[in-house]
Coordinates of C-alpha atoms and ligand atoms in Angstrom, one line a residue:
Chain A
X1 CA -11.7 16.0 -25.3
X2 CA -11.6 12.7 -23.3
X3 CA -14.6 10.4 -23.2
X4 CA -15.0 6.9 -21.8
X5 CA -18.0 4.7 -22.4
X6 CA -19.1 1.5 -20.6
X7 CA -15.5 1.0 -19.4
X8 CA -14.8 -2.2 -17.5
X9 CA -11.4 -3.3 -16.1
X10 CA -11.1 -6.8 -14.7
X11 CA -8.1 -8.6 -13.5
X12 CA -7.8 -12.4 -13.9
X13 CA -5.8 -14.0 -11.1
X14 CA -5.8 -17.7 -11.6
X15 CA -9.3 -18.9 -10.7
X16 CA -10.3 -15.5 -9.3
X17 CA -11.9 -12.9 -11.5
X18 CA -11.5 -9.4 -9.9
X19 CA -13.7 -6.7 -11.5
X20 CA -12.0 -3.3 -10.6
X21 CA -13.8 -0.9 -12.8
X22 CA -17.5 -1.7 -13.6
X23 CA -19.3 0.2 -16.3
X24 CA -17.8 3.7 -16.0
X25 CA -19.1 6.4 -18.2
X26 CA -17.4 9.8 -18.0
X27 CA -16.8 12.9 -20.2
X28 CA -14.1 15.4 -19.6
X29 CA -14.6 18.6 -21.7
X30 CA -11.6 20.4 -23.1
X31 CA -10.1 22.8 -20.5
X32 CA -12.1 21.3 -17.6
X33 CA -10.6 20.6 -14.2
X34 CA -12.0 17.4 -12.6
X35 CA -11.1 15.9 -9.2
X36 CA -11.6 12.1 -8.6
X37 CA -12.1 10.9 -5.0
X38 CA -12.9 7.6 -3.5
X39 CA -11.8 5.0 -0.9
X40 CA -8.5 3.3 -1.1
X41 CA -8.8 0.5 -3.6
X42 CA -11.9 1.9 -5.3
X43 CA -10.2 2.1 -8.8
X44 CA -8.9 5.7 -9.0
X45 CA -5.4 4.8 -10.2
X46 CA -6.7 2.1 -12.5
X47 CA -9.0 4.7 -14.1
X48 CA -6.3 7.2 -14.5
X49 CA -3.9 4.7 -16.1
X50 CA -6.6 3.9 -18.6
X51 CA -7.1 7.6 -19.3
X52 CA -3.3 8.0 -19.7
X53 CA -3.2 5.1 -22.3
X54 CA -0.9 3.2 -19.9
X55 CA -3.4 0.4 -19.7
X56 CA -6.2 -0.9 -21.9
X57 CA -9.8 -1.5 -20.7
X58 CA -11.2 -5.1 -20.6
X59 CA -14.3 -3.7 -22.3
X60 CA -15.7 -0.4 -23.4
X61 CA -14.6 2.6 -25.5
X62 CA -12.1 5.3 -24.9
X63 CA -12.3 8.3 -27.2
X64 CA -9.4 10.7 -27.0
X65 CA -10.0 13.9 -29.0
X66 CA -12.7 11.9 -30.9
X67 CA -10.4 9.1 -31.9
X68 CA -11.1 5.6 -30.6
X69 CA -7.9 4.8 -28.8
X70 CA -8.3 1.0 -29.3
X71 CA -8.0 1.6 -33.0
X72 CA -4.6 3.3 -32.7
X73 CA -1.4 1.3 -33.2
X74 CA 1.4 1.4 -30.6
X75 CA 3.3 4.2 -32.3
X76 CA 0.3 6.5 -32.6
X77 CA -0.5 5.8 -28.9
X78 CA 3.0 6.4 -27.8
X79 CA 3.1 9.7 -29.7
X80 CA -0.1 10.8 -28.0
X81 CA 1.2 9.8 -24.6
X82 CA 4.5 11.7 -25.0
X83 CA 3.2 14.9 -26.5
X84 CA -0.4 15.4 -25.4
X85 CA -0.5 13.8 -21.9
X86 CA 1.5 14.6 -18.8
X87 CA 1.2 12.0 -16.0
X88 CA 2.1 12.3 -12.3
X89 CA 2.3 8.8 -10.8
X90 CA 1.2 8.0 -7.3
X91 CA 4.5 6.3 -6.7
X92 CA 6.5 8.9 -8.8
X93 CA 8.3 6.3 -11.0
X94 CA 11.6 8.3 -11.2
X95 CA 14.6 6.8 -12.8
X96 CA 17.1 6.1 -10.0
X97 CA 20.2 6.4 -12.2
X98 CA 19.2 9.9 -13.4
X99 CA 19.5 13.1 -11.3
X100 CA 16.7 15.6 -10.8
X101 CA 17.3 17.6 -14.1
X102 CA 17.9 14.4 -16.1
X103 CA 14.6 12.9 -14.8
X104 CA 12.7 16.1 -15.8
X105 CA 14.3 16.1 -19.2
X106 CA 13.2 12.5 -20.1
X107 CA 10.0 13.6 -22.0
X108 CA 11.9 16.4 -23.8
X109 CA 13.8 13.7 -25.6
X110 CA 10.8 13.3 -27.9
X111 CA 10.7 17.0 -28.8
X112 CA 14.2 17.0 -30.2
X113 CA 15.2 20.2 -28.5
X114 CA 18.9 21.0 -28.4
X115 CA 20.8 19.9 -25.3
X116 CA 21.0 23.5 -24.1
X117 CA 17.4 24.3 -24.6
X118 CA 16.3 21.0 -22.9
X119 CA 18.5 21.7 -19.9
X120 CA 17.3 25.3 -19.6
X121 CA 13.6 24.1 -19.6
X122 CA 14.4 21.4 -17.0
X123 CA 15.9 24.0 -14.7
X124 CA 13.0 26.3 -15.1
X125 CA 10.6 23.5 -14.2
X126 CA 12.7 22.4 -11.3
X127 CA 12.6 25.9 -9.9
X128 CA 8.8 26.1 -10.4
X129 CA 8.3 23.2 -8.0
X130 CA 10.8 24.6 -5.5
X131 CA 13.8 22.3 -6.4
X132 CA 16.2 25.0 -7.6
X133 CA 18.6 23.8 -4.9
X134 CA 18.5 20.1 -5.8
X135 CA 19.4 19.9 -9.5
X136 CA 22.1 17.3 -9.1
X137 CA 20.6 15.0 -6.5
X138 CA 19.6 11.5 -7.3
X139 CA 16.2 10.1 -6.3
X140 CA 17.7 8.2 -3.3
X141 CA 19.1 11.6 -2.1
X142 CA 15.7 13.3 -2.1
X143 CA 12.9 13.4 0.5
X144 CA 9.5 11.9 -0.4
X145 CA 8.0 15.2 -1.2
X146 CA 11.0 16.2 -3.3
X147 CA 10.6 13.0 -5.4
X148 CA 6.9 13.9 -5.8
X149 CA 7.9 17.3 -7.1
X150 CA 10.3 16.0 -9.6
X151 CA 7.5 13.8 -10.9
X152 CA 5.3 16.9 -11.2
X153 CA 7.9 18.9 -13.0
X154 CA 8.6 16.0 -15.4
X155 CA 4.9 15.7 -16.3
X156 CA 4.9 19.3 -17.5
X157 CA 8.1 19.1 -19.6
X158 CA 6.3 18.6 -22.9
X159 CA 3.7 21.3 -22.1
X160 CA 0.9 18.7 -22.5
X161 CA -2.7 19.5 -23.3
X162 CA -4.0 17.0 -20.7
X163 CA -2.6 16.6 -17.2
X164 CA -3.4 13.4 -15.2
X165 CA -2.3 13.7 -11.6
X166 CA -2.5 10.8 -9.2
X167 CA -2.5 12.3 -5.7
X168 CA 0.0 15.0 -6.5
X169 CA 0.2 16.4 -3.0
X170 CA 0.1 13.2 -0.9
X171 CA 3.7 13.6 0.3
X172 CA 3.7 17.4 0.7
X173 CA 3.2 19.6 3.7
X174 CA 0.3 22.0 3.6
X175 CA 2.2 25.0 2.3
X176 CA 4.1 23.1 -0.4
X177 CA 0.9 21.4 -1.4
X178 CA -0.8 24.7 -1.8
X179 CA 2.0 26.0 -4.0
X180 CA 1.7 22.9 -6.2
X181 CA -2.1 23.3 -6.4
X182 CA -1.5 26.9 -7.4
X183 CA 0.7 25.8 -10.2
X184 CA -1.9 23.3 -11.4
X185 CA -4.6 26.1 -11.3
X186 CA -2.4 28.3 -13.5
X187 CA -2.1 25.5 -16.0
X188 CA -5.9 25.2 -15.9
X189 CA -6.1 29.0 -16.6
X190 CA -3.8 28.4 -19.6
X191 CA -6.5 26.1 -21.0
X192 CA -5.2 22.7 -20.1
X193 CA -7.5 19.8 -19.2
X194 CA -6.8 18.5 -15.7
X195 CA -7.9 15.3 -14.1
X196 CA -6.6 14.9 -10.5
X197 CA -7.0 12.1 -8.1
X198 CA -6.9 13.3 -4.5
X199 CA -7.8 12.1 -1.0
X200 CA -8.0 15.7 0.3
X201 CA -11.5 17.2 0.1
X202 CA -10.0 20.7 0.4
X203 CA -7.9 20.1 -2.7
X204 CA -10.8 18.6 -4.6
X205 CA -12.8 21.8 -4.0
X206 CA -10.2 23.7 -6.1
X207 CA -11.5 21.8 -9.2
X208 CA -14.7 22.5 -11.1
X209 CA -16.3 19.2 -10.2
X210 CA -15.5 16.0 -8.2
X211 CA -16.2 12.5 -9.5
X212 CA -16.8 10.2 -6.5
X213 CA -15.8 6.6 -7.2
X214 CA -16.8 3.6 -5.0
X215 CA -16.1 -0.1 -5.7
X216 CA -15.2 0.7 -9.3
X217 CA -18.4 2.7 -10.1
X218 CA -19.2 6.4 -10.3
X219 CA -21.2 7.0 -7.2
X220 CA -22.0 10.6 -8.0
X221 CA -20.6 13.7 -9.6
X222 CA -20.5 16.9 -7.6
X223 CA -20.3 20.3 -9.4
X224 CA -18.7 23.2 -7.6
X225 CA -17.0 25.4 -10.2
X226 CA -13.7 25.8 -8.3
X227 CA -12.6 29.0 -6.4
Chain B
X1 CA 13.1 5.4 26.4
X2 CA 14.5 7.2 23.4
X3 CA 16.8 10.2 23.8
X4 CA 18.9 12.1 21.2
X5 CA 21.5 14.7 22.1
X6 CA 23.2 17.2 19.9
X7 CA 22.4 15.2 16.8
X8 CA 23.8 16.3 13.5
X9 CA 23.4 14.6 10.1
X10 CA 25.4 15.9 7.2
X11 CA 25.7 14.6 3.7
X12 CA 28.9 15.0 1.8
X13 CA 28.3 15.3 -1.9
X14 CA 31.6 15.8 -3.6
X15 CA 32.6 19.4 -2.9
X16 CA 29.2 20.2 -1.3
X17 CA 28.5 19.7 2.4
X18 CA 24.8 19.5 3.1
X19 CA 23.8 19.7 6.8
X20 CA 20.3 18.1 7.1
X21 CA 19.9 17.8 10.8
X22 CA 21.6 20.5 12.9
X23 CA 21.8 20.1 16.7
X24 CA 18.6 18.2 17.5
X25 CA 17.9 17.4 21.1
X26 CA 14.8 15.4 21.9
X27 CA 13.4 13.0 24.5
X28 CA 10.6 10.5 24.0
X29 CA 9.4 9.1 27.3
X30 CA 8.2 5.5 27.4
X31 CA 4.6 5.2 26.3
X32 CA 4.5 8.6 24.8
X33 CA 2.8 9.5 21.5
X34 CA 4.7 12.2 19.6
X35 CA 3.9 13.7 16.2
X36 CA 6.6 15.3 14.0
X37 CA 5.7 17.9 11.4
X38 CA 7.6 20.2 9.1
X39 CA 8.0 21.3 5.5
X40 CA 9.0 18.9 2.8
X41 CA 12.8 18.5 3.0
X42 CA 13.1 19.7 6.6
X43 CA 14.6 16.4 7.8
X44 CA 11.7 14.4 9.2
X45 CA 12.5 11.1 7.5
X46 CA 16.2 11.5 8.2
X47 CA 15.4 12.0 11.9
X48 CA 13.1 8.9 11.9
X49 CA 15.7 6.8 10.2
X50 CA 18.2 7.7 12.9
X51 CA 15.7 6.9 15.6
X52 CA 15.1 3.5 13.9
X53 CA 18.8 2.7 13.8
X54 CA 18.7 2.6 10.0
X55 CA 21.2 5.3 9.8
X56 CA 23.9 6.8 12.0
X57 CA 24.3 10.4 13.0
X58 CA 27.3 12.4 11.8
X59 CA 27.7 13.7 15.4
X60 CA 25.8 13.4 18.6
X61 CA 24.5 10.7 21.0
X62 CA 21.5 8.4 20.6
X63 CA 20.4 6.7 23.8
X64 CA 17.9 3.8 23.3
X65 CA 16.6 2.5 26.6
X66 CA 19.7 4.2 28.2
X67 CA 22.2 2.4 26.1
X68 CA 24.4 4.5 23.7
X69 CA 23.5 3.0 20.3
X70 CA 26.9 4.0 18.9
X71 CA 28.5 1.6 21.3
X72 CA 26.4 -1.4 20.1
X73 CA 27.8 -3.8 17.5
X74 CA 25.8 -4.6 14.4
X75 CA 24.3 -7.8 15.8
X76 CA 23.0 -6.0 18.9
X77 CA 21.7 -3.2 16.8
X78 CA 20.0 -5.7 14.4
X79 CA 18.4 -7.5 17.3
X80 CA 16.9 -4.2 18.7
X81 CA 15.6 -3.2 15.3
X82 CA 13.9 -6.5 14.7
X83 CA 12.4 -7.0 18.1
X84 CA 11.9 -3.6 19.7
X85 CA 11.1 -1.3 16.8
X86 CA 8.4 -1.4 14.2
X87 CA 9.0 0.9 11.2
X88 CA 6.5 2.2 8.6
X89 CA 8.5 3.6 5.7
X90 CA 7.3 6.7 3.7
X91 CA 7.8 4.6 0.5
X92 CA 6.6 1.3 2.0
X93 CA 9.6 -0.7 1.0
X94 CA 7.7 -3.9 0.3
X95 CA 9.3 -6.9 -1.3
X96 CA 7.9 -7.3 -4.8
X97 CA 8.5 -11.0 -5.0
X98 CA 6.4 -11.7 -1.8
X99 CA 2.7 -11.4 -1.5
X100 CA 0.8 -9.5 1.2
X101 CA 0.9 -12.3 3.9
X102 CA 4.5 -13.1 3.1
X103 CA 5.5 -9.4 3.4
X104 CA 3.8 -9.1 6.7
X105 CA 5.5 -12.3 8.0
X106 CA 9.1 -11.1 7.2
X107 CA 9.8 -9.7 10.7
X108 CA 8.3 -12.9 12.3
X109 CA 11.2 -14.8 10.9
X110 CA 13.2 -13.5 13.8
X111 CA 10.8 -14.8 16.4
X112 CA 11.1 -18.4 15.3
X113 CA 7.3 -19.0 15.5
X114 CA 6.1 -22.1 13.7
X115 CA 5.0 -21.7 10.1
X116 CA 1.3 -22.1 11.2
X117 CA 1.5 -19.5 14.0
X118 CA 3.3 -17.1 11.8
X119 CA 0.7 -17.4 9.0
X120 CA -2.1 -17.0 11.6
X121 CA -0.6 -13.8 13.0
X122 CA -0.1 -12.4 9.5
X123 CA -3.7 -13.0 8.5
X124 CA -4.9 -11.3 11.7
X125 CA -2.7 -8.3 11.0
X126 CA -3.8 -8.1 7.4
X127 CA -7.5 -8.1 8.5
X128 CA -6.7 -5.4 11.1
X129 CA -5.7 -3.0 8.3
X130 CA -8.6 -4.0 6.1
X131 CA -6.7 -6.3 3.7
X132 CA -8.6 -9.5 4.5
X133 CA -9.5 -9.8 0.8
X134 CA -6.0 -9.3 -0.5
X135 CA -3.9 -12.0 1.2
X136 CA -2.4 -13.4 -2.0
X137 CA -1.8 -10.2 -4.0
X138 CA 1.7 -9.0 -4.9
X139 CA 2.7 -5.4 -4.4
X140 CA 2.3 -4.6 -8.1
X141 CA -1.3 -5.8 -7.8
X142 CA -2.2 -3.5 -5.0
X143 CA -3.3 0.1 -4.8
X144 CA -1.1 2.8 -3.2
X145 CA -3.1 2.8 0.0
X146 CA -3.2 -1.0 0.1
X147 CA 0.7 -1.1 -0.1
X148 CA 0.8 1.4 2.7
X149 CA -1.4 -0.8 4.8
X150 CA 0.8 -3.8 4.2
X151 CA 3.7 -1.7 5.5
X152 CA 1.7 -0.8 8.6
X153 CA 0.7 -4.4 9.3
X154 CA 4.3 -5.6 8.8
X155 CA 5.6 -3.0 11.3
X156 CA 3.3 -4.5 14.0
X157 CA 4.2 -8.2 13.4
X158 CA 6.8 -8.4 16.2
X159 CA 4.6 -6.5 18.7
X160 CA 7.4 -3.9 19.0
X161 CA 7.7 -1.5 22.0
X162 CA 8.5 1.5 19.8
X163 CA 6.6 2.3 16.5
X164 CA 8.1 4.8 14.1
X165 CA 5.6 5.8 11.4
X166 CA 6.7 8.0 8.4
X167 CA 3.5 9.5 7.1
X168 CA 1.3 6.4 7.7
X169 CA -1.8 7.8 6.1
X170 CA -0.4 9.8 3.2
X171 CA -2.0 7.5 0.6
X172 CA -5.2 6.8 2.4
X173 CA -8.7 8.3 2.0
X174 CA -10.1 10.1 5.1
X175 CA -12.1 7.1 6.4
X176 CA -9.3 4.5 6.0
X177 CA -6.8 7.0 7.5
X178 CA -9.0 7.4 10.5
X179 CA -9.2 3.6 10.9
X180 CA -5.4 3.4 10.8
X181 CA -5.1 6.3 13.3
X182 CA -7.5 4.4 15.6
X183 CA -5.3 1.3 15.4
X184 CA -2.3 3.4 16.3
X185 CA -4.1 5.0 19.2
X186 CA -5.0 1.5 20.5
X187 CA -1.4 0.5 20.4
X188 CA -0.6 3.7 22.4
X189 CA -3.2 2.6 25.0
X190 CA -1.4 -0.7 25.2
X191 CA 1.7 1.2 26.4
X192 CA 3.7 1.5 23.2
X193 CA 5.9 4.5 22.4
X194 CA 4.8 6.1 19.1
X195 CA 6.7 8.6 17.0
X196 CA 4.7 9.6 13.9
X197 CA 5.7 11.9 11.0
X198 CA 2.7 13.5 9.4
X199 CA 1.8 16.4 7.1
X200 CA -1.8 16.4 8.4
X201 CA -2.4 18.8 11.3
X202 CA -5.7 16.9 12.2
X203 CA -3.7 13.7 12.6
X204 CA -1.0 15.4 14.6
X205 CA -3.6 16.5 17.1
X206 CA -4.3 12.9 18.0
X207 CA -0.9 12.7 19.6
X208 CA 0.2 14.1 22.9
X209 CA 2.6 16.6 21.5
X210 CA 3.9 17.8 18.1
X211 CA 7.6 18.5 17.4
X212 CA 7.8 21.1 14.6
X213 CA 11.0 20.7 12.5
X214 CA 12.3 23.4 10.1
X215 CA 15.5 23.3 8.2
X216 CA 16.9 20.5 10.3
X217 CA 16.2 22.1 13.7
X218 CA 13.4 21.8 16.3
X219 CA 11.5 25.0 15.8
X220 CA 9.1 24.4 18.7
X221 CA 7.3 21.7 20.6
X222 CA 3.5 21.9 21.0
X223 CA 1.9 20.0 23.9
X224 CA -1.8 19.0 23.4
X225 CA -2.3 15.8 25.3
X226 CA -4.3 14.0 22.5
X227 CA -8.1 13.5 22.3
Ligands
ATP1 N1 21.4 10.6 0.7 C1 21.2 11.9 0.7 N2 22.2 12.7 0.1 C2 22.0 14.1 0.0 N3 20.9 14.7 0.5 C3 20.0 14.0 1.0 C4 20.0 12.6 1.1 N4 18.9 12.1 1.7 C5 18.2 13.2 2.0 N5 18.8 14.3 1.5 C6 18.3 15.7 1.7 O1 18.0 15.9 3.0 C7 16.8 16.7 3.2 C8 15.9 16.1 4.2 O2 15.3 14.9 3.7 P1 14.2 14.2 4.5 O3 13.9 12.9 3.7 O4 14.6 13.9 5.9 O5 13.0 15.2 4.4 P2 11.5 15.1 4.9 O6 11.3 16.2 6.0 O7 11.2 13.7 5.3 O8 10.7 15.6 3.7 P3 9.3 15.1 3.1 O9 8.2 15.8 3.9 O10 9.3 15.7 1.6 O11 9.2 13.6 3.1 C9 16.2 16.9 1.8 O12 16.3 18.2 1.3 C10 17.0 15.9 0.9 O13 17.2 16.5 -0.4
ATP2 N1 -2.5 -5.9 -11.4 C1 -3.5 -6.1 -10.5 N2 -4.0 -7.4 -10.3 C2 -5.0 -7.6 -9.4 N3 -5.6 -6.6 -8.7 C3 -5.2 -5.4 -8.9 C4 -4.1 -5.0 -9.8 N4 -3.9 -3.7 -9.8 C5 -4.8 -3.2 -8.9 N5 -5.6 -4.2 -8.4 C6 -6.7 -4.1 -7.4 O1 -7.6 -3.1 -7.9 C7 -8.1 -2.3 -6.9 C8 -8.1 -0.9 -7.3 O2 -6.7 -0.4 -7.4 P1 -6.4 1.1 -7.6 O3 -4.9 1.2 -7.6 O4 -7.1 1.6 -8.8 O5 -7.0 1.8 -6.3 P2 -7.1 3.3 -5.9 O6 -8.4 3.8 -5.9 O7 -6.0 4.1 -6.6 O8 -6.6 3.2 -4.3 P3 -5.6 4.1 -3.4 O9 -6.4 5.3 -3.0 O10 -5.2 3.2 -2.3 O11 -4.4 4.5 -4.3 C9 -7.3 -2.6 -5.7 O12 -8.2 -3.2 -4.7 C10 -6.2 -3.5 -6.1 O13 -6.0 -4.5 -5.1
MG3 MG1 -4.2 4.9 -6.2
MG4 MG1 10.0 12.3 4.4

């Protein structure tokens, strides 16, 4: 469902050329669950942003459901991002002027659900991540882990086919982290394609295979078929 | 060196009263290394903000080096915060218009070092957290873990007596996290008082004792004298 070929991502900072992704080739079959691990600064978030169509590669091809993403215009790309892909950002990216329910509802705007249905769905998602008691709080009135959970709930609002999670349990205690992982596993059971960056080897083992990134290259891929 | 008695912190949100810290009593001897653990939303960051004089309790006493903090005026409080306490925020709180070295230098402003000495110290700190190759990057050009490391370096700039760390390794891979923990242990060896919030039981075991927080109260304190 997702395939990247000879991907390079380089930043140009004045006189300095900084290659961050160097010749990455990866295939993510439909319904697969892949973890991505690697040292801080190795290019994991950069890779995920490319997969989520939030950024474009400097070189290489990105095939999303067999369509070359670089040939799509902005509207088509935007439609794909909003209906097919759910993204959980490493730094949450919540809107500070919207409360928990309103933040979760943001992607639903594209589905043209009625206000009542939209609110009902947002409440259901908030409860599924343990925030049933925080509907009206604003991001600055939430703990770090609560912000992370709002980001997770929001990523699921459109019932996307592909979920890209950038360290979804980084700010959560062990128990809450396990509940979120359980939620993600259920989505995998439903047939969704999951690509999850994590620093926690225990969490990576819940996936079907782990891609190990180092200095912008795939060092090795470890198959382990989940638990 | 740090003592809190009968501390309460309550938020007043319209008609709703939300008690977040309920009757917390804790003592942190000089030179001690304490970990704080607890579920997401249990009050850890709120407690740390109180300890760092970034917030005031709703009720209760906070004695910092035997002085009642509530009797200090804003200037005295500000002087303490900038010279005696180093704070690592859960969400980093970097200044987006300043690059890595400039962010680390911010607390040095209060020490009136010359521009050259200030820059030399910032470079040394950046290297100590593995960012010797990122001096001129801005926060939006850094990975999550790199941002976290800038926050750590900045907290050490003033060589503070007390270090308050809110999940200092949450965005770091295992190896980088261990390097940072090693750095923190060295500071402890130098006689600093360390209070560190963490979700990782492995990391907590590197401290001398772990305070377990639940629903805004100290559930238990576990002594384990570090490794
Ligand atoms: N300004 C505020 N107004 C209202 N409620 C708040 C405010 N700030 C925090 N809270 C609430 O206080 C509780 C404790 O927050 P705190 O940030 O201390 O939790 P935490 O233990 O650090 O959690 P985490 O592990 O997720 O970082 C949370 O449930 C949060 O919703
Ligand atoms: N806009 C940018 N300009 C220049 N360099 C950048 C930019 N964005 C990221 N980088 C650099 O690219 C490298 C990879 O960043 P990335 O965020 O992908 O790392 P990561 O693997 O997600 O790390 P972490 O585990 O710390 O989150 C980093 O070393 C970072 O400094
Ligand atoms: Mg990252
Ligand atoms: Mg917190």
